[in-house]
């Protein structure tokens, strides 16, 4: 039976009744501090650099379900589908860094204009890796995913960096007409940093918990992996998503 309600309130106030355990409310907190330096366009060049420290924390990823590889249908995800999904071993609510949390981000944009009509631009982006949170299914064959060791249980993906470049040249034609030719390259050095890992532990089916024991801290899902003979998926914690490869675009624009 599914109840359509705000998590942790009224009809969904309790996750379990033996003993009474409150269902955690949806939480998505974002805090950040940014420092930036900007040199406006003068003497043919422009520069802007910035560093941001941030924290994205909670148990609800937002309308897009980043816990499920970015499911984009608004609020159509598995979060809160079953109360135990919102807990971790020890019977405590599973709060932690959300799937798109990048604590450190550095950005730089540079433009230089030559007198001959040529413009060159570069963009640099460097950021912390993304949290990796292992999951174990409960109640086969539904295998409802539980981040049983907590959010961010298995570190982060590698640091992410990317360099983009843009070159444009303008040619003056008769009257007020001109022709612009451009060349845009994304991921100039064709970096292939991992941006995701396979986080599901079981190969086929997960475990069946005793919820009374679980919520009172006398049973963990980690223990059930052994006692119920769960087979580990060979892909577990292997890289399974990577940054987009080099993309180059040519453009021609006629202005009149």
PDB file of C-alpha atoms in Angstrom:
ATOM      1  CA  UNK A   1       0.000   0.000   0.000  1.00  0.00           C
ATOM      2  CA  UNK A   2       1.468   3.346  -1.071  1.00  0.00           C
ATOM      3  CA  UNK A   3       0.584   6.537   0.765  1.00  0.00           C
ATOM      4  CA  UNK A   4       0.947   9.808  -1.147  1.00  0.00           C
ATOM      5  CA  UNK A   5       1.963  12.278   1.562  1.00  0.00           C
ATOM      6  CA  UNK A   6       4.790  14.467   2.776  1.00  0.00           C
ATOM      7  CA  UNK A   7       7.451  12.172   4.314  1.00  0.00           C
ATOM      8  CA  UNK A   8       7.560  12.164   8.102  1.00  0.00           C
ATOM      9  CA  UNK A   9       4.239  13.962   8.572  1.00  0.00           C
ATOM     10  CA  UNK A  10       0.701  12.871   9.498  1.00  0.00           C
ATOM     11  CA  UNK A  11      -0.023   9.508   7.823  1.00  0.00           C
ATOM     12  CA  UNK A  12       3.710   8.940   7.274  1.00  0.00           C
ATOM     13  CA  UNK A  13       4.919  10.153  10.662  1.00  0.00           C
ATOM     14  CA  UNK A  14       6.140   6.673  11.630  1.00  0.00           C
ATOM     15  CA  UNK A  15       8.468   4.357   9.765  1.00  0.00           C
ATOM     16  CA  UNK A  16       7.773   1.433  12.105  1.00  0.00           C
ATOM     17  CA  UNK A  17       5.509   0.705  15.041  1.00  0.00           C
ATOM     18  CA  UNK A  18       7.281  -2.054  16.989  1.00  0.00           C
ATOM     19  CA  UNK A  19       8.994  -0.033  18.398  1.00  0.00           C
ATOM     20  CA  UNK A  20       7.737   3.364  17.214  1.00  0.00           C
ATOM     21  CA  UNK A  21      10.335   4.858  14.885  1.00  0.00           C
ATOM     22  CA  UNK A  22       9.850   8.267  13.266  1.00  0.00           C
ATOM     23  CA  UNK A  23      10.194   8.450   9.493  1.00  0.00           C
ATOM     24  CA  UNK A  24      12.784  11.134   8.627  1.00  0.00           C
ATOM     25  CA  UNK A  25      11.472  14.131   6.726  1.00  0.00           C
ATOM     26  CA  UNK A  26      12.848  14.976   3.302  1.00  0.00           C
ATOM     27  CA  UNK A  27      15.949  17.150   3.638  1.00  0.00           C
ATOM     28  CA  UNK A  28      18.097  18.807   0.994  1.00  0.00           C
ATOM     29  CA  UNK A  29      20.353  21.565   2.344  1.00  0.00           C
ATOM     30  CA  UNK A  30      22.827  23.444   0.168  1.00  0.00           C
ATOM     31  CA  UNK A  31      25.395  25.790   1.731  1.00  0.00           C
ATOM     32  CA  UNK A  32      28.179  27.502  -0.189  1.00  0.00           C
ATOM     33  CA  UNK A  33      30.802  30.248  -0.054  1.00  0.00           C
ATOM     34  CA  UNK A  34      32.305  31.630  -3.255  1.00  0.00           C
ATOM     35  CA  UNK A  35      35.325  33.855  -3.877  1.00  0.00           C
ATOM     36  CA  UNK A  36      35.720  35.413  -7.322  1.00  0.00           C
ATOM     37  CA  UNK A  37      38.086  37.737  -9.183  1.00  0.00           C
ATOM     38  CA  UNK A  38      37.078  39.439 -12.425  1.00  0.00           C
ATOM     39  CA  UNK A  39      39.163  41.583 -14.765  1.00  0.00           C
ATOM     40  CA  UNK A  40      36.770  43.224 -17.212  1.00  0.00           C
ATOM     41  CA  UNK A  41      37.515  43.450 -20.921  1.00  0.00           C
ATOM     42  CA  UNK A  42      40.276  46.028 -21.309  1.00  0.00           C
ATOM     43  CA  UNK A  43      43.511  46.100 -23.302  1.00  0.00           C
ATOM     44  CA  UNK A  44      42.004  43.285 -25.374  1.00  0.00           C
ATOM     45  CA  UNK A  45      41.663  40.679 -22.621  1.00  0.00           C
ATOM     46  CA  UNK A  46      39.224  39.445 -19.988  1.00  0.00           C
ATOM     47  CA  UNK A  47      39.643  37.062 -17.037  1.00  0.00           C
ATOM     48  CA  UNK A  48      37.315  35.681 -14.406  1.00  0.00           C
ATOM     49  CA  UNK A  49      38.278  33.101 -11.798  1.00  0.00           C
ATOM     50  CA  UNK A  50      36.276  31.699  -8.901  1.00  0.00           C
ATOM     51  CA  UNK A  51      36.539  29.162  -6.107  1.00  0.00           C
ATOM     52  CA  UNK A  52      33.470  27.764  -4.355  1.00  0.00           C
ATOM     53  CA  UNK A  53      33.228  25.644  -1.240  1.00  0.00           C
ATOM     54  CA  UNK A  54      29.851  24.014  -0.830  1.00  0.00           C
ATOM     55  CA  UNK A  55      27.951  21.235   0.894  1.00  0.00           C
ATOM     56  CA  UNK A  56      24.867  19.445  -0.440  1.00  0.00           C
ATOM     57  CA  UNK A  57      23.511  17.394   2.454  1.00  0.00           C
ATOM     58  CA  UNK A  58      20.378  15.455   3.293  1.00  0.00           C
ATOM     59  CA  UNK A  59      18.374  12.418   2.196  1.00  0.00           C
ATOM     60  CA  UNK A  60      16.359  13.852  -0.725  1.00  0.00           C
ATOM     61  CA  UNK A  61      18.053  14.646  -4.014  1.00  0.00           C
ATOM     62  CA  UNK A  62      15.331  16.913  -5.381  1.00  0.00           C
ATOM     63  CA  UNK A  63      12.930  16.615  -8.296  1.00  0.00           C
ATOM     64  CA  UNK A  64      15.563  14.828 -10.374  1.00  0.00           C
ATOM     65  CA  UNK A  65      16.585  11.588  -8.677  1.00  0.00           C
ATOM     66  CA  UNK A  66      20.382  11.728  -8.773  1.00  0.00           C
ATOM     67  CA  UNK A  67      20.466   8.651  -6.511  1.00  0.00           C
ATOM     68  CA  UNK A  68      19.109   6.768  -9.533  1.00  0.00           C
ATOM     69  CA  UNK A  69      21.517   8.004 -12.195  1.00  0.00           C
ATOM     70  CA  UNK A  70      19.544  11.176 -12.772  1.00  0.00           C
ATOM     71  CA  UNK A  71      15.962   9.968 -13.242  1.00  0.00           C
ATOM     72  CA  UNK A  72      14.402  13.224 -14.462  1.00  0.00           C
ATOM     73  CA  UNK A  73      10.642  12.695 -14.056  1.00  0.00           C
ATOM     74  CA  UNK A  74       9.768  15.058 -11.159  1.00  0.00           C
ATOM     75  CA  UNK A  75       9.591  13.133  -7.878  1.00  0.00           C
ATOM     76  CA  UNK A  76       9.038   9.837  -9.708  1.00  0.00           C
ATOM     77  CA  UNK A  77      11.716   7.832  -7.936  1.00  0.00           C
ATOM     78  CA  UNK A  78      12.155   5.186  -5.280  1.00  0.00           C
ATOM     79  CA  UNK A  79      12.963   7.486  -2.371  1.00  0.00           C
ATOM     80  CA  UNK A  80      10.582   6.883   0.553  1.00  0.00           C
ATOM     81  CA  UNK A  81       8.834   4.039  -1.341  1.00  0.00           C
ATOM     82  CA  UNK A  82       9.477   1.842   1.708  1.00  0.00           C
ATOM     83  CA  UNK A  83      10.350   3.297   5.130  1.00  0.00           C
ATOM     84  CA  UNK A  84      13.469   1.193   5.758  1.00  0.00           C
ATOM     85  CA  UNK A  85      15.036   2.602   2.579  1.00  0.00           C
ATOM     86  CA  UNK A  86      15.622   5.865   4.446  1.00  0.00           C
ATOM     87  CA  UNK A  87      17.719   4.225   7.189  1.00  0.00           C
ATOM     88  CA  UNK A  88      21.188   2.705   7.532  1.00  0.00           C
ATOM     89  CA  UNK A  89      22.665  -0.047   9.690  1.00  0.00           C
ATOM     90  CA  UNK A  90      22.117   0.691  13.352  1.00  0.00           C
ATOM     91  CA  UNK A  91      18.554   1.797  12.649  1.00  0.00           C
ATOM     92  CA  UNK A  92      19.538   5.448  12.199  1.00  0.00           C
ATOM     93  CA  UNK A  93      18.247   7.786   9.489  1.00  0.00           C
ATOM     94  CA  UNK A  94      20.552   7.904   6.466  1.00  0.00           C
ATOM     95  CA  UNK A  95      21.570  11.555   6.094  1.00  0.00           C
ATOM     96  CA  UNK A  96      24.774  12.518   4.317  1.00  0.00           C
ATOM     97  CA  UNK A  97      26.291  14.043   1.164  1.00  0.00           C
ATOM     98  CA  UNK A  98      23.884  13.855  -1.750  1.00  0.00           C
ATOM     99  CA  UNK A  99      24.862  12.307  -5.067  1.00  0.00           C
ATOM    100  CA  UNK A 100      25.797  15.587  -6.815  1.00  0.00           C
ATOM    101  CA  UNK A 101      27.796  17.064  -3.914  1.00  0.00           C
ATOM    102  CA  UNK A 102      31.126  18.585  -5.050  1.00  0.00           C
ATOM    103  CA  UNK A 103      32.682  20.421  -2.055  1.00  0.00           C
ATOM    104  CA  UNK A 104      35.439  22.206  -4.011  1.00  0.00           C
ATOM    105  CA  UNK A 105      34.979  23.840  -7.420  1.00  0.00           C
ATOM    106  CA  UNK A 106      37.379  26.080  -9.331  1.00  0.00           C
ATOM    107  CA  UNK A 107      36.446  27.887 -12.552  1.00  0.00           C
ATOM    108  CA  UNK A 108      38.365  30.184 -14.878  1.00  0.00           C
ATOM    109  CA  UNK A 109      37.382  31.924 -18.120  1.00  0.00           C
ATOM    110  CA  UNK A 110      39.865  33.826 -20.311  1.00  0.00           C
ATOM    111  CA  UNK A 111      39.316  35.807 -23.534  1.00  0.00           C
ATOM    112  CA  UNK A 112      41.844  37.625 -25.727  1.00  0.00           C
ATOM    113  CA  UNK A 113      40.975  39.719 -28.789  1.00  0.00           C
ATOM    114  CA  UNK A 114      43.622  40.364 -31.434  1.00  0.00           C
ATOM    115  CA  UNK A 115      43.518  43.523 -33.531  1.00  0.00           C
ATOM    116  CA  UNK A 116      43.169  41.491 -36.727  1.00  0.00           C
ATOM    117  CA  UNK A 117      39.673  40.285 -35.696  1.00  0.00           C
ATOM    118  CA  UNK A 118      40.718  37.031 -34.080  1.00  0.00           C
ATOM    119  CA  UNK A 119      39.324  36.110 -30.626  1.00  0.00           C
ATOM    120  CA  UNK A 120      40.508  33.230 -28.449  1.00  0.00           C
ATOM    121  CA  UNK A 121      38.746  31.952 -25.334  1.00  0.00           C
ATOM    122  CA  UNK A 122      39.400  29.209 -22.800  1.00  0.00           C
ATOM    123  CA  UNK A 123      37.363  27.724 -19.980  1.00  0.00           C
ATOM    124  CA  UNK A 124      38.777  25.609 -17.133  1.00  0.00           C
ATOM    125  CA  UNK A 125      36.739  23.664 -14.575  1.00  0.00           C
ATOM    126  CA  UNK A 126      38.156  21.602 -11.686  1.00  0.00           C
ATOM    127  CA  UNK A 127      35.993  19.999  -8.994  1.00  0.00           C
ATOM    128  CA  UNK A 128      35.918  17.369  -6.264  1.00  0.00           C
ATOM    129  CA  UNK A 129      34.676  13.906  -7.112  1.00  0.00           C
ATOM    130  CA  UNK A 130      31.126  12.726  -6.406  1.00  0.00           C
ATOM    131  CA  UNK A 131      30.109  10.645  -3.353  1.00  0.00           C
ATOM    132  CA  UNK A 132      29.858   6.869  -3.794  1.00  0.00           C
ATOM    133  CA  UNK A 133      27.185   5.189  -1.644  1.00  0.00           C
ATOM    134  CA  UNK A 134      26.804   1.410  -1.759  1.00  0.00           C
ATOM    135  CA  UNK A 135      23.309  -0.049  -1.858  1.00  0.00           C
ATOM    136  CA  UNK A 136      21.797  -3.396  -0.910  1.00  0.00           C
ATOM    137  CA  UNK A 137      18.359  -4.581  -1.966  1.00  0.00           C
ATOM    138  CA  UNK A 138      15.761  -5.671   0.589  1.00  0.00           C
ATOM    139  CA  UNK A 139      12.751  -7.911   0.040  1.00  0.00           C
ATOM    140  CA  UNK A 140      13.455  -9.790  -3.184  1.00  0.00           C
ATOM    141  CA  UNK A 141      12.294  -9.536  -5.866  1.00  0.00           C
ATOM    142  CA  UNK A 142      11.492  -5.865  -5.286  1.00  0.00           C
ATOM    143  CA  UNK A 143      15.069  -5.348  -4.025  1.00  0.00           C
ATOM    144  CA  UNK A 144      14.312  -1.908  -2.618  1.00  0.00           C
ATOM    145  CA  UNK A 145      17.696  -0.092  -2.468  1.00  0.00           C
ATOM    146  CA  UNK A 146      19.086   0.740   0.977  1.00  0.00           C
ATOM    147  CA  UNK A 147      22.300   2.727   1.479  1.00  0.00           C
ATOM    148  CA  UNK A 148      23.021   0.482   4.422  1.00  0.00           C
ATOM    149  CA  UNK A 149      26.459   1.882   5.323  1.00  0.00           C
ATOM    150  CA  UNK A 150      25.342   5.486   4.947  1.00  0.00           C
ATOM    151  CA  UNK A 151      25.727   8.109   2.244  1.00  0.00           C
ATOM    152  CA  UNK A 152      29.282   8.494   0.987  1.00  0.00           C
ATOM    153  CA  UNK A 153      30.220   5.081   2.404  1.00  0.00           C
ATOM    154  CA  UNK A 154      32.798   4.349  -0.307  1.00  0.00           C
ATOM    155  CA  UNK A 155      34.595   7.626  -0.813  1.00  0.00           C
ATOM    156  CA  UNK A 156      34.319   9.631  -4.016  1.00  0.00           C
ATOM    157  CA  UNK A 157      34.982   9.390  -7.714  1.00  0.00           C
ATOM    158  CA  UNK A 158      38.281  10.989  -8.871  1.00  0.00           C
ATOM    159  CA  UNK A 159      38.724  14.740  -9.089  1.00  0.00           C
ATOM    160  CA  UNK A 160      37.049  16.098 -12.228  1.00  0.00           C
ATOM    161  CA  UNK A 161      38.686  18.584 -14.585  1.00  0.00           C
ATOM    162  CA  UNK A 162      37.966  19.812 -18.092  1.00  0.00           C
ATOM    163  CA  UNK A 163      39.399  22.398 -20.487  1.00  0.00           C
ATOM    164  CA  UNK A 164      37.323  23.953 -23.283  1.00  0.00           C
ATOM    165  CA  UNK A 165      38.530  26.260 -26.071  1.00  0.00           C
ATOM    166  CA  UNK A 166      36.863  28.690 -28.480  1.00  0.00           C
ATOM    167  CA  UNK A 167      38.409  30.470 -31.477  1.00  0.00           C
ATOM    168  CA  UNK A 168      36.580  32.996 -33.653  1.00  0.00           C
ATOM    169  CA  UNK A 169      37.655  35.194 -36.549  1.00  0.00           C
ATOM    170  CA  UNK A 170      35.632  38.016 -38.120  1.00  0.00           C
ATOM    171  CA  UNK A 171      36.021  39.131 -41.725  1.00  0.00           C
ATOM    172  CA  UNK A 172      34.682  42.549 -42.752  1.00  0.00           C
ATOM    173  CA  UNK A 173      32.725  42.547 -46.014  1.00  0.00           C
ATOM    174  CA  UNK A 174      31.159  45.336 -48.027  1.00  0.00           C
ATOM    175  CA  UNK A 175      29.108  47.872 -46.087  1.00  0.00           C
ATOM    176  CA  UNK A 176      28.081  46.732 -42.605  1.00  0.00           C
ATOM    177  CA  UNK A 177      28.218  43.051 -43.478  1.00  0.00           C
ATOM    178  CA  UNK A 178      30.691  40.640 -41.945  1.00  0.00           C
ATOM    179  CA  UNK A 179      31.469  36.942 -41.794  1.00  0.00           C
ATOM    180  CA  UNK A 180      32.377  35.080 -38.591  1.00  0.00           C
ATOM    181  CA  UNK A 181      34.086  31.687 -38.576  1.00  0.00           C
ATOM    182  CA  UNK A 182      34.343  29.845 -35.254  1.00  0.00           C
ATOM    183  CA  UNK A 183      35.805  26.654 -33.813  1.00  0.00           C
ATOM    184  CA  UNK A 184      34.610  25.346 -30.438  1.00  0.00           C
ATOM    185  CA  UNK A 185      36.202  22.392 -28.618  1.00  0.00           C
ATOM    186  CA  UNK A 186      34.749  20.834 -25.461  1.00  0.00           C
ATOM    187  CA  UNK A 187      37.059  18.628 -23.383  1.00  0.00           C
ATOM    188  CA  UNK A 188      40.136  19.723 -25.322  1.00  0.00           C
ATOM    189  CA  UNK A 189      42.418  17.037 -23.849  1.00  0.00           C
ATOM    190  CA  UNK A 190      39.804  14.264 -24.193  1.00  0.00           C
ATOM    191  CA  UNK A 191      39.879  13.412 -20.490  1.00  0.00           C
ATOM    192  CA  UNK A 192      37.824  10.391 -19.443  1.00  0.00           C
ATOM    193  CA  UNK A 193      37.502  10.761 -15.673  1.00  0.00           C
ATOM    194  CA  UNK A 194      34.998   8.437 -14.004  1.00  0.00           C
ATOM    195  CA  UNK A 195      31.856  10.248 -12.808  1.00  0.00           C
ATOM    196  CA  UNK A 196      29.995   7.214 -11.449  1.00  0.00           C
ATOM    197  CA  UNK A 197      30.462   3.760  -9.950  1.00  0.00           C
ATOM    198  CA  UNK A 198      28.248   0.679  -9.871  1.00  0.00           C
ATOM    199  CA  UNK A 199      26.910   0.828  -6.333  1.00  0.00           C
ATOM    200  CA  UNK A 200      24.504  -2.132  -6.063  1.00  0.00           C
ATOM    201  CA  UNK A 201      26.020  -4.946  -3.992  1.00  0.00           C
ATOM    202  CA  UNK A 202      23.867  -7.949  -4.917  1.00  0.00           C
ATOM    203  CA  UNK A 203      24.099  -9.781  -8.223  1.00  0.00           C
ATOM    204  CA  UNK A 204      20.473 -10.944  -8.215  1.00  0.00           C
ATOM    205  CA  UNK A 205      18.602 -10.679  -4.917  1.00  0.00           C
ATOM    206  CA  UNK A 206      19.301  -8.933  -1.635  1.00  0.00           C
ATOM    207  CA  UNK A 207      18.218  -9.702   1.914  1.00  0.00           C
ATOM    208  CA  UNK A 208      15.097 -10.069   4.051  1.00  0.00           C
ATOM    209  CA  UNK A 209      15.535  -8.144   7.329  1.00  0.00           C
ATOM    210  CA  UNK A 210      13.786  -8.561  10.654  1.00  0.00           C
ATOM    211  CA  UNK A 211      12.695  -4.960  11.036  1.00  0.00           C
ATOM    212  CA  UNK A 212      12.238  -5.087  14.799  1.00  0.00           C
ATOM    213  CA  UNK A 213      15.836  -6.224  15.190  1.00  0.00           C
ATOM    214  CA  UNK A 214      17.054  -3.741  12.588  1.00  0.00           C
ATOM    215  CA  UNK A 215      15.454  -0.656  14.127  1.00  0.00           C
ATOM    216  CA  UNK A 216      16.680  -1.598  17.598  1.00  0.00           C
ATOM    217  CA  UNK A 217      20.261  -1.996  16.351  1.00  0.00           C
ATOM    218  CA  UNK A 218      20.431  -5.761  16.964  1.00  0.00           C
ATOM    219  CA  UNK A 219      20.683  -6.687  13.284  1.00  0.00           C
ATOM    220  CA  UNK A 220      22.486  -5.079  10.355  1.00  0.00           C
ATOM    221  CA  UNK A 221      22.035  -5.610   6.650  1.00  0.00           C
ATOM    222  CA  UNK A 222      25.789  -6.125   6.399  1.00  0.00           C
ATOM    223  CA  UNK A 223      25.443  -9.180   8.654  1.00  0.00           C
ATOM    224  CA  UNK A 224      22.629 -10.559   6.497  1.00  0.00           C
ATOM    225  CA  UNK A 225      24.826 -10.498   3.397  1.00  0.00           C
ATOM    226  CA  UNK A 226      26.780 -13.394   4.904  1.00  0.00           C
ATOM    227  CA  UNK A 227      24.018 -15.191   6.792  1.00  0.00           C
ATOM    228  CA  UNK A 228      21.609 -15.146   3.818  1.00  0.00           C
ATOM    229  CA  UNK A 229      24.254 -15.964   1.224  1.00  0.00           C
ATOM    230  CA  UNK A 230      24.006 -12.880  -0.968  1.00  0.00           C
ATOM    231  CA  UNK A 231      26.224 -13.102  -4.058  1.00  0.00           C
ATOM    232  CA  UNK A 232      28.179  -9.925  -4.829  1.00  0.00           C
ATOM    233  CA  UNK A 233      27.829  -8.447  -8.295  1.00  0.00           C
ATOM    234  CA  UNK A 234      31.250  -8.548 -10.038  1.00  0.00           C
ATOM    235  CA  UNK A 235      30.671  -4.964 -11.210  1.00  0.00           C
ATOM    236  CA  UNK A 236      30.311  -3.701  -7.641  1.00  0.00           C
ATOM    237  CA  UNK A 237      32.231  -0.405  -7.141  1.00  0.00           C
ATOM    238  CA  UNK A 238      33.636  -0.502 -10.684  1.00  0.00           C
ATOM    239  CA  UNK A 239      33.558   2.722 -12.732  1.00  0.00           C
ATOM    240  CA  UNK A 240      30.436   2.775 -14.908  1.00  0.00           C
ATOM    241  CA  UNK A 241      30.089   6.376 -16.141  1.00  0.00           C
ATOM    242  CA  UNK A 242      32.645   8.784 -17.595  1.00  0.00           C
ATOM    243  CA  UNK A 243      32.832  12.415 -18.674  1.00  0.00           C
ATOM    244  CA  UNK A 244      31.830  13.169 -22.229  1.00  0.00           C
ATOM    245  CA  UNK A 245      34.593  12.769 -24.828  1.00  0.00           C
ATOM    246  CA  UNK A 246      36.105  15.544 -26.934  1.00  0.00           C
ATOM    247  CA  UNK A 247      33.545  17.342 -29.095  1.00  0.00           C
ATOM    248  CA  UNK A 248      34.513  19.877 -31.781  1.00  0.00           C
ATOM    249  CA  UNK A 249      32.138  22.165 -33.661  1.00  0.00           C
ATOM    250  CA  UNK A 250      32.745  24.467 -36.624  1.00  0.00           C
ATOM    251  CA  UNK A 251      30.487  27.448 -37.170  1.00  0.00           C
ATOM    252  CA  UNK A 252      29.941  30.071 -39.864  1.00  0.00           C
ATOM    253  CA  UNK A 253      27.833  33.180 -39.265  1.00  0.00           C
ATOM    254  CA  UNK A 254      26.895  35.909 -41.759  1.00  0.00           C
ATOM    255  CA  UNK A 255      26.032  39.279 -40.172  1.00  0.00           C
ATOM    256  CA  UNK A 256      24.178  41.998 -42.053  1.00  0.00           C
TER     257      UNK A 256
END
